[in-house]
Short mmCIF file of C-alpha atoms in Angstrom, two decimals:
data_model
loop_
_atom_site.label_atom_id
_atom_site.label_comp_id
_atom_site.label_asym_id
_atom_site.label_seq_id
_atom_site.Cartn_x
_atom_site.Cartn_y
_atom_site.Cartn_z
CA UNK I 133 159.06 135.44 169.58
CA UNK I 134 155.32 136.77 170.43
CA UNK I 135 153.45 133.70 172.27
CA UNK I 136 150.29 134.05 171.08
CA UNK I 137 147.97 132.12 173.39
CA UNK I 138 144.86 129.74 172.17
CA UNK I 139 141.63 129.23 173.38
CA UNK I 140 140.68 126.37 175.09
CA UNK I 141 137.60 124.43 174.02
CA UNK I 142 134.42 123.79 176.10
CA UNK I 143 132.83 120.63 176.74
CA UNK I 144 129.97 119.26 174.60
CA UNK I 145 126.46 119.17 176.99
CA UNK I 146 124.80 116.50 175.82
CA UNK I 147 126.41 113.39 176.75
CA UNK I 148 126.82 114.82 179.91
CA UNK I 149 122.98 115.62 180.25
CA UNK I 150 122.24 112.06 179.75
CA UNK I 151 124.39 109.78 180.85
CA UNK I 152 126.60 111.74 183.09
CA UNK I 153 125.22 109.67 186.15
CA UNK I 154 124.56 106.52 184.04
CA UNK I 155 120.81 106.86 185.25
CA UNK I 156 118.65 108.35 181.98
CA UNK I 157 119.00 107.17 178.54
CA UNK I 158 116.99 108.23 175.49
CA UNK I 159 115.21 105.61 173.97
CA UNK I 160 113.40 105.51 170.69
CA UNK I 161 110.36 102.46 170.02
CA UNK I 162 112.51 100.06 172.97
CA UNK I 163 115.63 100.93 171.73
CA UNK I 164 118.56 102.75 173.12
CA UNK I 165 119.87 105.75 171.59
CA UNK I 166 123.29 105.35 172.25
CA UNK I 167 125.07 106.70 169.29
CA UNK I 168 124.95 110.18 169.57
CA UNK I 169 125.77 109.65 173.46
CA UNK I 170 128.78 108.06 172.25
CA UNK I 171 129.52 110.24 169.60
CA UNK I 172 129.98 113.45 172.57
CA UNK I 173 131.48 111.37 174.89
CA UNK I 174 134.41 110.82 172.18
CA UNK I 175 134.74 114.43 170.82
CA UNK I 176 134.25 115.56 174.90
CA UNK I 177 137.16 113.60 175.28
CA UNK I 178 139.59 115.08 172.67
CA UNK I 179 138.36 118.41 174.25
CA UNK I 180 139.64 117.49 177.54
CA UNK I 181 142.96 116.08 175.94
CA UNK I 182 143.70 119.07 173.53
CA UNK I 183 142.92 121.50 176.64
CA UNK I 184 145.48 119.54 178.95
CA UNK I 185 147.86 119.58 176.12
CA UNK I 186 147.40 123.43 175.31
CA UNK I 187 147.82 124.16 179.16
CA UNK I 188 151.69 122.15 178.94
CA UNK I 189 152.62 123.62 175.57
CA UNK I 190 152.06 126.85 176.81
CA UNK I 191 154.00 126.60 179.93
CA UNK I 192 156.97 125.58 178.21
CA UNK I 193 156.28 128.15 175.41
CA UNK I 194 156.99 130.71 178.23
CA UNK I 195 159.62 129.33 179.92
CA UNK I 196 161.30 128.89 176.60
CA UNK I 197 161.38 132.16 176.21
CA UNK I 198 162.34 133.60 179.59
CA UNK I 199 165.31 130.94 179.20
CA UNK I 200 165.93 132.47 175.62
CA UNK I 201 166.32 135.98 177.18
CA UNK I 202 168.58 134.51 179.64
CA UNK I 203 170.78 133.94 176.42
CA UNK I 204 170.83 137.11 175.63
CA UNK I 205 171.55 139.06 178.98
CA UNK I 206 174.24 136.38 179.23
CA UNK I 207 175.57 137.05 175.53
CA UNK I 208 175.34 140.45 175.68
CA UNK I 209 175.65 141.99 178.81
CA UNK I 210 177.01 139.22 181.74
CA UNK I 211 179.32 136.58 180.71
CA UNK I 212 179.35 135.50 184.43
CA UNK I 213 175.34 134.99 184.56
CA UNK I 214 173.95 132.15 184.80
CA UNK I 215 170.87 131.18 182.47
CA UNK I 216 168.09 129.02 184.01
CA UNK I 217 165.88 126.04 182.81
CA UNK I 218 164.14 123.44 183.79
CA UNK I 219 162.35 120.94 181.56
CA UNK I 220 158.78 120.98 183.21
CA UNK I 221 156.61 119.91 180.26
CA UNK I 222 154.55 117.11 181.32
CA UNK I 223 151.14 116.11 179.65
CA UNK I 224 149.03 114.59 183.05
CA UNK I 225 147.30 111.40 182.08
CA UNK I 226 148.95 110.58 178.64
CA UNK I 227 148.12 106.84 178.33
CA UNK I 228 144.15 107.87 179.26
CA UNK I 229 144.25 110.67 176.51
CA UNK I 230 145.84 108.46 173.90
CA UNK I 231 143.24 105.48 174.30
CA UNK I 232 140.27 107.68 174.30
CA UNK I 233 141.48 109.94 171.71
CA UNK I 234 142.80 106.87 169.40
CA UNK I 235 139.75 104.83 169.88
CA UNK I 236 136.52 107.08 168.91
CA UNK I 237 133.40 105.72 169.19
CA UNK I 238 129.73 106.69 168.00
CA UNK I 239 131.31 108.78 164.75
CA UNK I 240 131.17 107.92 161.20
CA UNK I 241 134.13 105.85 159.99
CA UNK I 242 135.92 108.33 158.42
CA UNK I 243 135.19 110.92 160.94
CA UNK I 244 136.81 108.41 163.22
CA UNK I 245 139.69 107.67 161.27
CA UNK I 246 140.45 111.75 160.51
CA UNK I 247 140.06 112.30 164.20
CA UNK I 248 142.58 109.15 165.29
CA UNK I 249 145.30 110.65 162.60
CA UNK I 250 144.78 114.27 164.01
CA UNK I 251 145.45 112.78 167.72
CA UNK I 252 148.27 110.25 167.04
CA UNK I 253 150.38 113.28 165.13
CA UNK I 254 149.54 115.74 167.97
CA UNK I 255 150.97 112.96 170.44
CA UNK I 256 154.19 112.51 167.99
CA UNK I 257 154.83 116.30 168.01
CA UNK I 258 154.42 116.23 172.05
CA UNK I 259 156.36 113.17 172.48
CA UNK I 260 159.14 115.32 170.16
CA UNK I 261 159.09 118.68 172.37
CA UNK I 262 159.36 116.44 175.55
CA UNK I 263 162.67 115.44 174.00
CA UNK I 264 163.66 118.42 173.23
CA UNK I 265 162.60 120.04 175.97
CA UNK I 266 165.00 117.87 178.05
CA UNK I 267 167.79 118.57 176.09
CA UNK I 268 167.77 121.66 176.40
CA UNK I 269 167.53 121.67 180.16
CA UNK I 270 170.70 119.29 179.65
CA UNK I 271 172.05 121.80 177.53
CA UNK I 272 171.66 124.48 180.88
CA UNK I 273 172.71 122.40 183.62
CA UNK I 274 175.59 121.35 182.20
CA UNK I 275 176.39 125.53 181.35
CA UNK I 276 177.49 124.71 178.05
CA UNK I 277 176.30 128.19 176.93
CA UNK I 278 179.55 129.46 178.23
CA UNK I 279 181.39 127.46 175.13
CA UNK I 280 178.97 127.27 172.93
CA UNK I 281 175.81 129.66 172.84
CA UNK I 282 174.75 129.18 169.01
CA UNK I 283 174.03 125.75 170.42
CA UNK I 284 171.55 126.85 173.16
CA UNK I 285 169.71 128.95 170.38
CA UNK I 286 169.53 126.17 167.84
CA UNK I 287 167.66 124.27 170.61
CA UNK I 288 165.94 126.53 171.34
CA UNK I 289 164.36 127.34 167.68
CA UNK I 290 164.11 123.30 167.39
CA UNK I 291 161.86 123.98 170.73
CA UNK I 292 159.91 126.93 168.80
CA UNK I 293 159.42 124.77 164.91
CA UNK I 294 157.55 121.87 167.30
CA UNK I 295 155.39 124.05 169.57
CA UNK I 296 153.85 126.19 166.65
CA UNK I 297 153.49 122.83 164.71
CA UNK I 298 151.60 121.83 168.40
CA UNK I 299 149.98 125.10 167.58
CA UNK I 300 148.92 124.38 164.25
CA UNK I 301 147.29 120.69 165.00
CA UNK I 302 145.29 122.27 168.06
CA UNK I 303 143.59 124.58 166.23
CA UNK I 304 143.33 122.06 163.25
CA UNK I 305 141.80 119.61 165.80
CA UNK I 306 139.39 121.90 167.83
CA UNK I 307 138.28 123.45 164.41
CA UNK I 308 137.41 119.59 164.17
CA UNK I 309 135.63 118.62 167.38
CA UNK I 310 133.63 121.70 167.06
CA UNK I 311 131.99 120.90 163.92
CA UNK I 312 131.35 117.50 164.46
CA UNK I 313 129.82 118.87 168.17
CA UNK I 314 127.58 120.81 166.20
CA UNK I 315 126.20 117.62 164.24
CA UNK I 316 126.59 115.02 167.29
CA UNK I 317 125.01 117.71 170.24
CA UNK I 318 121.83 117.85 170.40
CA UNK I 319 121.27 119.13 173.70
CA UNK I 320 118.84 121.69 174.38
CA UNK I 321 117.64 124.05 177.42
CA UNK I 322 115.08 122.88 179.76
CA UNK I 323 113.66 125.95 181.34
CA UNK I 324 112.03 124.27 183.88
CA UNK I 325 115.33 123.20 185.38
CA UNK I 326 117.55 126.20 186.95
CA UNK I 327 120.83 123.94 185.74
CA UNK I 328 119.93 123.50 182.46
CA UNK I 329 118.88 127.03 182.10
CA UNK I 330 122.11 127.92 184.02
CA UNK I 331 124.41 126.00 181.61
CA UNK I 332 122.68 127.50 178.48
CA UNK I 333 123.23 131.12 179.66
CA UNK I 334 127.02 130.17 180.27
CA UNK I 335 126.84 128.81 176.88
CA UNK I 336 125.12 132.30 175.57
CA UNK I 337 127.88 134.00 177.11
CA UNK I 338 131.04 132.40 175.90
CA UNK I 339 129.52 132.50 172.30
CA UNK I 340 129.47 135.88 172.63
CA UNK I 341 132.79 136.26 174.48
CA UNK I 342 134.06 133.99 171.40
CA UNK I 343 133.49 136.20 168.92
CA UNK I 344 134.98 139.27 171.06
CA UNK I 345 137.94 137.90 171.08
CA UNK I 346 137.84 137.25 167.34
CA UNK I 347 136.83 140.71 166.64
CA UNK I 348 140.00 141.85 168.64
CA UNK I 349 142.13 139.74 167.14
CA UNK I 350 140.90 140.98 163.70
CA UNK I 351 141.18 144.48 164.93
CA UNK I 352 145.03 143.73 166.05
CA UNK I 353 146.24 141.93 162.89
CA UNK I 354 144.42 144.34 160.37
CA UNK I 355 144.92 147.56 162.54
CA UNK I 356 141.09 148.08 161.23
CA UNK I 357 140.41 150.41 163.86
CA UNK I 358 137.08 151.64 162.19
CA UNK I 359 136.04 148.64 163.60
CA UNK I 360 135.76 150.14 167.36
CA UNK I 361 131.46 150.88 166.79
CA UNK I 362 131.75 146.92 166.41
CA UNK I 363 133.56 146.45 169.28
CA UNK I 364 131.46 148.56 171.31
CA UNK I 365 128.35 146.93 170.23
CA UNK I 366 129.96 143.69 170.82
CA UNK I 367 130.78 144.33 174.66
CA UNK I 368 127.69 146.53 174.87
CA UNK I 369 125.37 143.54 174.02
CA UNK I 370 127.51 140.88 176.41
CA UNK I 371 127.05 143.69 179.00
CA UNK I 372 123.39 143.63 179.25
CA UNK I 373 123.13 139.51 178.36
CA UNK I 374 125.62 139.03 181.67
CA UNK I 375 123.30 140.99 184.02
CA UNK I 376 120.45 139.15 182.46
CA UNK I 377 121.65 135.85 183.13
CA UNK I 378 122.95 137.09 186.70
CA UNK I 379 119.03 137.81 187.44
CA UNK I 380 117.79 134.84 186.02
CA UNK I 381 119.92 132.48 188.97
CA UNK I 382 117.87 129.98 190.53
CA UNK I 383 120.20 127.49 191.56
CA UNK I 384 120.74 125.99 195.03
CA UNK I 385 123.51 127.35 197.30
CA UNK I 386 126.38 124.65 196.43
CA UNK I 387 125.69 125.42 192.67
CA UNK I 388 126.19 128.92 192.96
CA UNK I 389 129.10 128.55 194.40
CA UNK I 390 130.38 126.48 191.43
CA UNK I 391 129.13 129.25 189.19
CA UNK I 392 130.15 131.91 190.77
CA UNK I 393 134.30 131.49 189.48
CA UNK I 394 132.82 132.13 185.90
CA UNK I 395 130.66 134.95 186.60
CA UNK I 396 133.24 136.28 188.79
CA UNK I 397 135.70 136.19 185.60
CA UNK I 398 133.67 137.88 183.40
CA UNK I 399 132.86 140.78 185.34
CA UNK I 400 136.12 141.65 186.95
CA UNK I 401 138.61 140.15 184.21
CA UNK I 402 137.01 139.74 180.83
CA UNK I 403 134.59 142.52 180.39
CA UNK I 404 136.60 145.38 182.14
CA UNK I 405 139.66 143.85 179.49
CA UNK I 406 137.43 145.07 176.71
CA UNK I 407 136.56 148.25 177.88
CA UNK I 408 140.52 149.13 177.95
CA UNK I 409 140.44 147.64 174.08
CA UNK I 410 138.02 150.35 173.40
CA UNK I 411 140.38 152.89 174.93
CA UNK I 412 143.19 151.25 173.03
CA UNK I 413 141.09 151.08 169.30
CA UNK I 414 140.21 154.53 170.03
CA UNK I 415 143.88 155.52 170.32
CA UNK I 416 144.89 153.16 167.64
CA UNK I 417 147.40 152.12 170.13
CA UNK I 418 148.36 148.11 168.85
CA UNK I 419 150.82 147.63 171.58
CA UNK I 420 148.18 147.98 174.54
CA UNK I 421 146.16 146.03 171.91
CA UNK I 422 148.21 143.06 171.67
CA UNK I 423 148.59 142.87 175.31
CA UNK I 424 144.86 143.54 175.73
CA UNK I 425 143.69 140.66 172.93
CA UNK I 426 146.59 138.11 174.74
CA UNK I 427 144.63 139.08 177.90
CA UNK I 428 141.16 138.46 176.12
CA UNK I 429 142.20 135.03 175.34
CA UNK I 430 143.58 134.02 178.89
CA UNK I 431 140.01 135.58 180.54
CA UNK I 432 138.16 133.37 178.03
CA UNK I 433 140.15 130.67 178.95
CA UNK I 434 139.29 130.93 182.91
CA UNK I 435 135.95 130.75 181.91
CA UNK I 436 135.43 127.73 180.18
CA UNK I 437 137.26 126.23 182.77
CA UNK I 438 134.63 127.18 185.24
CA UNK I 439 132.27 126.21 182.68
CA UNK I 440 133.62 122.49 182.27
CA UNK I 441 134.72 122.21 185.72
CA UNK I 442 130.71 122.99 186.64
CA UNK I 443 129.25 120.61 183.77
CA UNK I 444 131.57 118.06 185.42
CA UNK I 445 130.73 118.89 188.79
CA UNK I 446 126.65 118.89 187.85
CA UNK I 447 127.08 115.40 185.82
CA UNK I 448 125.64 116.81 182.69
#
């Protein structure tokens, strides 16, 4: 089984902006604007419990499968090896995630009540891997692959069904949170201030990273390799934006340094990563290209980590 990573979502910058230090509020004739505050807040918070999720799932994803090759060696080449797994799947902060995530505030009703739904089944298909999860590594300790192995690989596959229903609802919810972000957010760059225009080129740049990835994953699952002139443009134009942003840094010392990771990821990880996709369209080579595109996501991944982690750390 290929495990084909997901992208994690970045946080919403307006709530953050405005109330991140519970010192400015936008008012309007006396009154307090407080819905669309809200509104962030709530969808900022399924981003930060989809992302924590996402980083478990995928753990055990991989361990699942290093424990199903374990299977294998022991089936078919070492009756005398012994297979390894331990249930590590553990979802930090669960009882925070489900009372933000199953109590929305600022959104229309119904966008309230499809977003509870979404969370409460995501949390029944986590709280059903976790199960799972531990009975296989009950399954392991006890060696019971040495009398029964079709019983290791039925858990297994059980394991496999939930995560790429977990799979199916994360996408499903960030798909979501992103379009309600894009009615809710209404944050916008103050050039005056070297953080705000920081935070918008970071923005710039993982838009533009986004849609690299989704070219390569296009390229990958339709072997379209004409598409390489696209590709090249793509990295071509993220190329010159990076180095434009780089110049435009006016922040203090202690916020550069909390830049730095995501700049830092870009140019050594994510950008070089595309240039070897080039090499790889241009060879029409879809193994390198699968590795390449799995690589893409994890790179775009670091990043908006840095980028949350320096909203956060900015209290915007």
């Amino acid at each position: 089984m290929q495990n084909v990573k997901h992208k994690l979502l970045s946080l919403g910058a307006f709530f953050l902006l405005l109330t991140g230090c519970n010192s400015i509020t936008q008012s309007i004739d006396g009154w307090t604007d407080s819905l669309e505050i809200s509104a962030v807040e709530s969808l900022n918070s399924y981003i930060d419990f989809t992302n924590a999720a996402l980083d478990a799932v995928e753990y055990l994803d991989e361990n699942v499968q290093y424990t199903e090759s374990d299977l294998v060696y022991f089936e078919d080449y070492d009756d005398a090896y012994e297979v390894y797994f331990t249930c590590s799947f553990n979802l930090y902060d669960r009882e925070k995630f489900y009372e933000d995530t199953t109590n929305p505030q600022g959104l229309e009703e119904s966008e309230a009540e499809d977003l509870k739904a979404q969370s409460i089944a995501i949390f029944a298909i986590l709280d059903t891997i976790d199960t799972q999860c531990k009975e296989l590594h009950k399954y392991v300790a006890a060696q019971e692959y040495k009398i029964d192995l079709e019983k290791g690989y039925a858990h297994i596959q059980n394991l496999y069904t939930e995560i790429d229903k977990y799979y199916d609802a994360h996408d499903a919810l960030g798909e979501k949170v992103e379009t309600l972000l894009e009615k809710y957010e209404t944050w916008t760059v103050d050039y005056s201030d070297p953080t705000s225009v920081a935070i918008d080129n970071m923005r710039k740049d993982l838009k533009q990273a986004d849609s690299v990835v989704d070219l390569l994953a296009d390229i990958y699952e339709t072997s379209d390799y004409a598409r390489r002139a696209e590709l090249q443009s793509l990295y071509d134009a993220l190329s010159t934006q990076v180095s434009s942003h780089s110049g435009e840094n006016l922040l203090a010392a202690d916020e550069v340094d909390l830049i730095t990771p995501f700049y830092e990821s870009m140019d050594l990880n994510f950008l070089p990563n595309v240039s070897a996709a080039l090499i790889a369209t241009n060879a029409q080579d879809s193994e390198a290209l699968y590795s390449i595109y799995q690589n893409s996501l994890t790179y775009y991944n670091e990043m908006t980590e840095h980028y949350n982690h320096f909203l956060d750390s900015m209290g915007r």
